């Protein structure tokens, strides 16, 4: 087992969980988070030796420091937590917008701020911030989602500058059809998205896990905003 510890905020399901499974299989230690302590502990137990769980709700940034007080040295930090939201301009809900903006833009930033004394100031230390392709490919109701995903690149740039030699990158998945959120949708829902990729197929969870590890561990990459969307942009 390596002595590297990767903290995955949003590691209890979906892409974050798949990343945790991959890292544990490769010998790394992982800390996965959930809003629920019971879920964090259950997921960590299922991941096996080398995994532990922590409860944190990043939509309440003032609670983050206390929630992460027990976390020790962190060699890699992945911020992937999300609460899904659709909020059209015609029926704009201020409270839902405020909650999601705080979760991603303030919550992610406060996690990094909280952990500064536990992140080694080294080029070997990587931080990956998750946005999404809705930042440039909107859909009705995506104003808040598009805003926060775009904001992730702003945070990435300032953190990469302020925290160097620590490397900070962002990852923007397209629709990931085999992630639990999309896999649970009725048959046919993904057809329109698939037809808009150059090869007619969507990127997968495995693709995103692989890209996350690249951004986390490649010592030459910082302040890079990476799309994992099978080339959606060119269609
Ligand atoms: N899946 C896709 O197709 C897709 C596309 C574009 C972008 N993305 C981005 O990729 C990332 C991962 O997506 P996913 O589909 O794998 O997510 P997911 O399966 O929905 O998992 C979301 C994670 O966020 C945690 N979470 C939710 N609210 C939280 C809060 N207030 N505080 C702390 N943690 C919270 C959840 O933990 P608990 O529920 O256990 O508390 C869970 O671990 C997200 O940032 C998402 O925006 C995904």
mmCIF file of C-alpha atoms and ligand atoms in Angstrom:
data_model
loop_
_atom_site.group_PDB
_atom_site.id
_atom_site.type_symbol
_atom_site.label_atom_id
_atom_site.label_comp_id
_atom_site.label_asym_id
_atom_site.label_seq_id
_atom_site.Cartn_x
_atom_site.Cartn_y
_atom_site.Cartn_z
ATOM 1 C CA UNK A 1 0.000 0.000 0.000
ATOM 2 C CA UNK A 2 1.246 3.508 -0.832
ATOM 3 C CA UNK A 3 1.403 6.180 1.852
ATOM 4 C CA UNK A 4 -0.576 8.540 -0.427
ATOM 5 C CA UNK A 5 -3.974 9.710 0.835
ATOM 6 C CA UNK A 6 -6.636 11.057 -1.526
ATOM 7 C CA UNK A 7 -9.672 12.839 -0.081
ATOM 8 C CA UNK A 8 -12.751 12.630 -2.322
ATOM 9 C CA UNK A 9 -15.502 15.080 -1.389
ATOM 10 C CA UNK A 10 -18.527 13.430 -2.941
ATOM 11 C CA UNK A 11 -16.952 9.970 -2.833
ATOM 12 C CA UNK A 12 -20.034 8.118 -1.631
ATOM 13 C CA UNK A 13 -21.574 7.574 -5.069
ATOM 14 C CA UNK A 14 -21.145 7.936 -8.818
ATOM 15 C CA UNK A 15 -17.856 9.103 -10.268
ATOM 16 C CA UNK A 16 -16.342 9.825 -6.843
ATOM 17 C CA UNK A 17 -17.058 6.303 -5.620
ATOM 18 C CA UNK A 18 -15.679 4.748 -8.815
ATOM 19 C CA UNK A 19 -12.519 6.814 -8.358
ATOM 20 C CA UNK A 20 -12.245 5.657 -4.730
ATOM 21 C CA UNK A 21 -12.561 2.000 -5.810
ATOM 22 C CA UNK A 22 -9.866 2.458 -8.457
ATOM 23 C CA UNK A 23 -7.456 4.213 -6.078
ATOM 24 C CA UNK A 24 -7.915 1.637 -3.311
ATOM 25 C CA UNK A 25 -7.321 -1.151 -5.838
ATOM 26 C CA UNK A 26 -4.086 0.626 -6.799
ATOM 27 C CA UNK A 27 -2.904 0.742 -3.192
ATOM 28 C CA UNK A 28 -3.741 4.322 -2.232
ATOM 29 C CA UNK A 29 -5.519 5.361 0.935
ATOM 30 C CA UNK A 30 -8.775 7.209 0.361
ATOM 31 C CA UNK A 31 -11.105 9.267 2.495
ATOM 32 C CA UNK A 32 -14.628 9.435 1.093
ATOM 33 C CA UNK A 33 -17.244 11.900 2.238
ATOM 34 C CA UNK A 34 -21.017 11.882 2.449
ATOM 35 C CA UNK A 35 -23.452 14.238 4.142
ATOM 36 C CA UNK A 36 -24.393 11.225 6.255
ATOM 37 C CA UNK A 37 -21.883 9.754 8.718
ATOM 38 C CA UNK A 38 -23.565 6.344 8.407
ATOM 39 C CA UNK A 39 -23.218 6.400 4.613
ATOM 40 C CA UNK A 40 -19.599 7.555 4.776
ATOM 41 C CA UNK A 41 -18.761 4.724 7.179
ATOM 42 C CA UNK A 42 -20.664 2.100 5.156
ATOM 43 C CA UNK A 43 -19.026 3.107 1.881
ATOM 44 C CA UNK A 44 -15.569 3.142 3.483
ATOM 45 C CA UNK A 45 -16.165 -0.331 4.944
ATOM 46 C CA UNK A 46 -17.239 -1.627 1.523
ATOM 47 C CA UNK A 47 -14.136 -0.107 -0.069
ATOM 48 C CA UNK A 48 -12.040 -2.082 2.404
ATOM 49 C CA UNK A 49 -8.618 -1.618 3.920
ATOM 50 C CA UNK A 50 -7.171 1.797 3.183
ATOM 51 C CA UNK A 51 -10.508 3.612 3.127
ATOM 52 C CA UNK A 52 -12.157 5.782 5.740
ATOM 53 C CA UNK A 53 -15.258 7.943 5.751
ATOM 54 C CA UNK A 54 -16.054 11.473 6.915
ATOM 55 C CA UNK A 55 -19.360 13.343 7.078
ATOM 56 C CA UNK A 56 -19.439 16.876 5.683
ATOM 57 C CA UNK A 57 -22.120 19.065 4.121
ATOM 58 C CA UNK A 58 -20.388 21.646 1.966
ATOM 59 C CA UNK A 59 -23.599 23.589 1.346
ATOM 60 C CA UNK A 60 -22.985 24.885 4.882
ATOM 61 C CA UNK A 61 -19.418 26.166 4.515
ATOM 62 C CA UNK A 62 -19.168 27.405 8.127
ATOM 63 C CA UNK A 63 -19.329 23.752 9.270
ATOM 64 C CA UNK A 64 -16.562 22.452 6.998
ATOM 65 C CA UNK A 65 -13.590 23.181 9.278
ATOM 66 C CA UNK A 66 -15.090 21.252 12.187
ATOM 67 C CA UNK A 67 -16.237 18.400 9.934
ATOM 68 C CA UNK A 68 -12.741 17.939 8.492
ATOM 69 C CA UNK A 69 -10.873 18.459 11.783
ATOM 70 C CA UNK A 70 -10.002 14.773 12.026
ATOM 71 C CA UNK A 71 -8.490 14.555 8.528
ATOM 72 C CA UNK A 72 -4.700 14.232 8.473
ATOM 73 C CA UNK A 73 -2.209 14.769 5.639
ATOM 74 C CA UNK A 74 -3.814 14.882 2.186
ATOM 75 C CA UNK A 75 -1.762 14.200 -0.971
ATOM 76 C CA UNK A 76 -4.624 14.570 -3.419
ATOM 77 C CA UNK A 77 -7.979 16.320 -3.141
ATOM 78 C CA UNK A 78 -10.945 15.723 -5.438
ATOM 79 C CA UNK A 79 -13.987 17.974 -5.146
ATOM 80 C CA UNK A 80 -16.942 16.362 -6.902
ATOM 81 C CA UNK A 81 -19.943 16.909 -4.641
ATOM 82 C CA UNK A 82 -23.131 18.078 -6.355
ATOM 83 C CA UNK A 83 -26.820 18.499 -5.655
ATOM 84 C CA UNK A 84 -28.842 18.317 -8.877
ATOM 85 C CA UNK A 85 -30.921 21.358 -9.806
ATOM 86 C CA UNK A 86 -33.074 22.655 -12.652
ATOM 87 C CA UNK A 87 -34.087 26.301 -12.259
ATOM 88 C CA UNK A 88 -35.536 28.201 -15.203
ATOM 89 C CA UNK A 89 -35.435 31.965 -15.465
ATOM 90 C CA UNK A 90 -39.223 32.137 -15.792
ATOM 91 C CA UNK A 91 -39.712 30.225 -12.525
ATOM 92 C CA UNK A 92 -36.492 31.286 -10.846
ATOM 93 C CA UNK A 93 -36.124 29.983 -7.276
ATOM 94 C CA UNK A 94 -33.639 32.160 -5.388
ATOM 95 C CA UNK A 95 -33.116 29.776 -2.495
ATOM 96 C CA UNK A 96 -32.265 26.824 -4.765
ATOM 97 C CA UNK A 97 -29.896 28.990 -6.778
ATOM 98 C CA UNK A 98 -28.208 30.319 -3.645
ATOM 99 C CA UNK A 99 -27.788 26.820 -2.174
ATOM 100 C CA UNK A 100 -26.102 25.372 -5.259
ATOM 101 C CA UNK A 101 -23.862 28.384 -5.817
ATOM 102 C CA UNK A 102 -22.710 28.223 -2.205
ATOM 103 C CA UNK A 103 -22.198 24.462 -2.355
ATOM 104 C CA UNK A 104 -19.898 24.549 -5.378
ATOM 105 C CA UNK A 105 -18.225 27.923 -5.370
ATOM 106 C CA UNK A 106 -17.918 28.645 -1.651
ATOM 107 C CA UNK A 107 -18.000 25.028 -0.421
ATOM 108 C CA UNK A 108 -15.239 23.773 -2.723
ATOM 109 C CA UNK A 109 -13.072 26.819 -1.929
ATOM 110 C CA UNK A 110 -13.601 26.492 1.814
ATOM 111 C CA UNK A 111 -12.599 22.809 1.729
ATOM 112 C CA UNK A 112 -9.284 23.801 0.139
ATOM 113 C CA UNK A 113 -8.834 26.671 2.601
ATOM 114 C CA UNK A 114 -9.562 24.350 5.530
ATOM 115 C CA UNK A 115 -7.050 21.737 4.397
ATOM 116 C CA UNK A 116 -4.161 24.092 3.583
ATOM 117 C CA UNK A 117 -2.171 23.013 6.634
ATOM 118 C CA UNK A 118 -2.589 19.374 5.556
ATOM 119 C CA UNK A 119 -1.750 19.748 1.846
ATOM 120 C CA UNK A 120 2.008 19.367 1.305
ATOM 121 C CA UNK A 121 3.323 22.389 -0.672
ATOM 122 C CA UNK A 122 4.718 20.130 -3.385
ATOM 123 C CA UNK A 123 4.247 19.564 -7.107
ATOM 124 C CA UNK A 124 3.242 16.020 -6.163
ATOM 125 C CA UNK A 125 0.093 17.392 -4.504
ATOM 126 C CA UNK A 126 -2.889 17.679 -6.828
ATOM 127 C CA UNK A 127 -6.347 19.173 -6.511
ATOM 128 C CA UNK A 128 -9.125 18.398 -9.017
ATOM 129 C CA UNK A 129 -12.299 20.481 -9.120
ATOM 130 C CA UNK A 130 -15.343 19.045 -10.901
ATOM 131 C CA UNK A 131 -17.466 21.223 -13.141
ATOM 132 C CA UNK A 132 -19.367 19.981 -16.170
ATOM 133 C CA UNK A 133 -19.918 20.697 -19.859
ATOM 134 C CA UNK A 134 -23.126 22.604 -19.089
ATOM 135 C CA UNK A 135 -20.746 25.516 -18.537
ATOM 136 C CA UNK A 136 -20.694 26.037 -22.337
ATOM 137 C CA UNK A 137 -23.537 23.745 -23.471
ATOM 138 C CA UNK A 138 -26.638 25.070 -21.713
ATOM 139 C CA UNK A 139 -30.074 23.484 -21.495
ATOM 140 C CA UNK A 140 -33.312 25.080 -20.274
ATOM 141 C CA UNK A 141 -33.040 25.437 -16.508
ATOM 142 C CA UNK A 142 -29.240 25.208 -16.395
ATOM 143 C CA UNK A 143 -28.488 28.839 -15.507
ATOM 144 C CA UNK A 144 -27.210 27.997 -12.015
ATOM 145 C CA UNK A 145 -25.465 24.814 -13.145
ATOM 146 C CA UNK A 146 -23.834 26.573 -16.110
ATOM 147 C CA UNK A 147 -22.757 29.419 -13.817
ATOM 148 C CA UNK A 148 -21.146 27.225 -11.190
ATOM 149 C CA UNK A 149 -19.434 25.029 -13.765
ATOM 150 C CA UNK A 150 -17.961 28.129 -15.385
ATOM 151 C CA UNK A 151 -17.012 29.459 -11.960
ATOM 152 C CA UNK A 152 -14.990 26.320 -11.294
ATOM 153 C CA UNK A 153 -12.430 27.461 -13.868
ATOM 154 C CA UNK A 154 -12.162 30.823 -12.130
ATOM 155 C CA UNK A 155 -11.440 29.115 -8.821
ATOM 156 C CA UNK A 156 -8.978 26.780 -10.514
ATOM 157 C CA UNK A 157 -6.954 29.678 -11.906
ATOM 158 C CA UNK A 158 -6.667 31.588 -8.641
ATOM 159 C CA UNK A 159 -5.923 28.478 -6.566
ATOM 160 C CA UNK A 160 -3.277 27.285 -9.046
ATOM 161 C CA UNK A 161 -1.637 30.695 -8.772
ATOM 162 C CA UNK A 162 -1.902 31.129 -5.008
ATOM 163 C CA UNK A 163 -1.096 27.554 -3.980
ATOM 164 C CA UNK A 164 1.756 26.693 -6.391
ATOM 165 C CA UNK A 165 3.680 24.389 -6.415
ATOM 166 C CA UNK A 166 0.478 22.514 -5.529
ATOM 167 C CA UNK A 167 -1.261 21.810 -8.850
ATOM 168 C CA UNK A 168 -4.931 22.659 -9.337
ATOM 169 C CA UNK A 169 -6.959 21.479 -12.344
ATOM 170 C CA UNK A 170 -10.608 21.235 -13.327
ATOM 171 C CA UNK A 171 -12.494 18.434 -15.046
ATOM 172 C CA UNK A 172 -15.693 18.965 -17.012
ATOM 173 C CA UNK A 173 -17.538 15.740 -17.869
ATOM 174 C CA UNK A 174 -20.153 15.633 -20.586
ATOM 175 C CA UNK A 175 -23.195 13.469 -19.994
ATOM 176 C CA UNK A 176 -21.807 10.285 -18.475
ATOM 177 C CA UNK A 177 -24.429 7.758 -19.473
ATOM 178 C CA UNK A 178 -23.324 4.957 -17.147
ATOM 179 C CA UNK A 179 -23.142 7.186 -14.047
ATOM 180 C CA UNK A 180 -25.941 6.380 -11.572
ATOM 181 C CA UNK A 181 -27.767 9.683 -12.162
ATOM 182 C CA UNK A 182 -28.138 9.066 -15.901
ATOM 183 C CA UNK A 183 -28.284 5.266 -15.828
ATOM 184 C CA UNK A 184 -31.451 5.536 -13.717
ATOM 185 C CA UNK A 185 -33.270 7.539 -16.401
ATOM 186 C CA UNK A 186 -35.872 5.884 -18.656
ATOM 187 C CA UNK A 187 -34.710 4.210 -21.878
ATOM 188 C CA UNK A 188 -34.236 6.658 -24.730
ATOM 189 C CA UNK A 189 -33.391 9.678 -22.574
ATOM 190 C CA UNK A 190 -29.744 9.554 -23.639
ATOM 191 C CA UNK A 191 -30.398 9.111 -27.359
ATOM 192 C CA UNK A 192 -30.334 12.837 -28.134
ATOM 193 C CA UNK A 193 -27.079 13.332 -26.240
ATOM 194 C CA UNK A 194 -25.393 10.321 -27.861
ATOM 195 C CA UNK A 195 -26.297 11.542 -31.326
ATOM 196 C CA UNK A 196 -24.496 14.824 -30.604
ATOM 197 C CA UNK A 197 -21.076 13.259 -30.024
ATOM 198 C CA UNK A 198 -18.842 12.739 -33.058
ATOM 199 C CA UNK A 199 -18.801 8.941 -32.657
ATOM 200 C CA UNK A 200 -22.349 8.549 -31.355
ATOM 201 C CA UNK A 201 -21.210 7.362 -27.903
ATOM 202 C CA UNK A 202 -20.926 9.115 -24.542
ATOM 203 C CA UNK A 203 -17.861 9.162 -22.303
ATOM 204 C CA UNK A 204 -18.014 6.708 -19.419
ATOM 205 C CA UNK A 205 -17.314 6.695 -15.691
ATOM 206 C CA UNK A 206 -14.076 4.807 -16.368
ATOM 207 C CA UNK A 207 -13.007 7.577 -18.764
ATOM 208 C CA UNK A 208 -13.633 10.218 -16.090
ATOM 209 C CA UNK A 209 -11.793 8.229 -13.404
ATOM 210 C CA UNK A 210 -8.792 7.878 -15.693
ATOM 211 C CA UNK A 211 -8.806 11.614 -16.487
ATOM 212 C CA UNK A 212 -9.096 12.520 -12.808
ATOM 213 C CA UNK A 213 -6.032 10.448 -11.963
ATOM 214 C CA UNK A 214 -4.113 12.136 -14.798
ATOM 215 C CA UNK A 215 -4.941 15.595 -13.428
ATOM 216 C CA UNK A 216 -4.204 14.534 -9.848
ATOM 217 C CA UNK A 217 -0.853 12.885 -10.432
ATOM 218 C CA UNK A 218 0.777 14.293 -13.576
ATOM 219 C CA UNK A 219 3.428 16.704 -12.263
ATOM 220 C CA UNK A 220 3.430 18.801 -15.442
ATOM 221 C CA UNK A 221 -0.247 19.713 -15.460
ATOM 222 C CA UNK A 222 -1.694 22.658 -13.559
ATOM 223 C CA UNK A 223 -4.367 25.303 -14.249
ATOM 224 C CA UNK A 224 -5.796 23.036 -16.955
ATOM 225 C CA UNK A 225 -9.499 22.743 -17.702
ATOM 226 C CA UNK A 226 -10.146 19.305 -19.191
ATOM 227 C CA UNK A 227 -13.271 18.164 -21.050
ATOM 228 C CA UNK A 228 -14.167 14.473 -20.943
ATOM 229 C CA UNK A 229 -17.064 14.420 -23.387
ATOM 230 C CA UNK A 230 -16.022 12.424 -26.462
ATOM 231 C CA UNK A 231 -15.595 15.614 -28.453
ATOM 232 C CA UNK A 232 -19.086 16.996 -27.978
ATOM 233 C CA UNK A 233 -17.835 20.541 -28.745
ATOM 234 C CA UNK A 234 -17.204 19.892 -32.436
ATOM 235 C CA UNK A 235 -20.620 18.554 -33.412
HETATM 236 N N1 LIG B 1 -22.692 12.228 -14.009
HETATM 237 C C1 LIG B 1 -22.591 13.057 -15.043
HETATM 238 O O1 LIG B 1 -23.058 12.776 -16.156
HETATM 239 C C2 LIG B 1 -21.936 14.398 -14.859
HETATM 240 C C3 LIG B 1 -21.978 15.314 -15.920
HETATM 241 C C4 LIG B 1 -21.380 16.558 -15.749
HETATM 242 C C5 LIG B 1 -20.759 16.880 -14.561
HETATM 243 N N2 LIG B 1 -20.743 15.969 -13.543
HETATM 244 C C6 LIG B 1 -20.099 16.350 -12.288
HETATM 245 O O2 LIG B 1 -19.305 15.280 -11.794
HETATM 246 C C7 LIG B 1 -19.356 15.265 -10.358
HETATM 247 C C8 LIG B 1 -19.802 13.881 -9.890
HETATM 248 O O3 LIG B 1 -21.079 13.615 -10.463
HETATM 249 P P1 LIG B 1 -21.865 12.250 -10.139
HETATM 250 O O4 LIG B 1 -22.949 12.122 -11.152
HETATM 251 O O5 LIG B 1 -20.895 11.143 -9.991
HETATM 252 O O6 LIG B 1 -22.510 12.627 -8.715
HETATM 253 P P2 LIG B 1 -23.498 11.795 -7.754
HETATM 254 O O7 LIG B 1 -23.474 10.329 -8.072
HETATM 255 O O8 LIG B 1 -24.819 12.485 -7.762
HETATM 256 O O9 LIG B 1 -22.805 11.993 -6.332
HETATM 257 C C9 LIG B 1 -22.880 13.233 -5.706
HETATM 258 C C10 LIG B 1 -21.991 13.199 -4.486
HETATM 259 O O10 LIG B 1 -22.051 14.500 -3.883
HETATM 260 C C11 LIG B 1 -22.326 14.321 -2.481
HETATM 261 N N3 LIG B 1 -23.055 15.497 -2.015
HETATM 262 C C12 LIG B 1 -24.275 15.931 -2.417
HETATM 263 N N4 LIG B 1 -24.611 17.054 -1.763
HETATM 264 C C13 LIG B 1 -23.571 17.338 -0.933
HETATM 265 C C14 LIG B 1 -23.343 18.374 0.009
HETATM 266 N N5 LIG B 1 -24.224 19.363 0.237
HETATM 267 N N6 LIG B 1 -22.181 18.354 0.701
HETATM 268 C C15 LIG B 1 -21.275 17.372 0.497
HETATM 269 N N7 LIG B 1 -21.446 16.352 -0.378
HETATM 270 C C16 LIG B 1 -22.579 16.344 -1.087
HETATM 271 C C17 LIG B 1 -23.119 13.032 -2.417
HETATM 272 O O11 LIG B 1 -23.012 12.489 -1.100
HETATM 273 P P3 LIG B 1 -24.272 12.005 -0.210
HETATM 274 O O12 LIG B 1 -25.487 11.962 -1.100
HETATM 275 O O13 LIG B 1 -23.866 10.637 0.271
HETATM 276 O O14 LIG B 1 -24.344 13.012 0.871
HETATM 277 C C18 LIG B 1 -22.390 12.185 -3.445
HETATM 278 O O15 LIG B 1 -21.237 11.609 -2.882
HETATM 279 C C19 LIG B 1 -20.336 16.382 -9.941
HETATM 280 O O16 LIG B 1 -19.618 17.532 -9.570
HETATM 281 C C20 LIG B 1 -21.135 16.646 -11.203
HETATM 282 O O17 LIG B 1 -21.606 17.973 -11.299
HETATM 283 C C21 LIG B 1 -21.314 14.745 -13.668
#
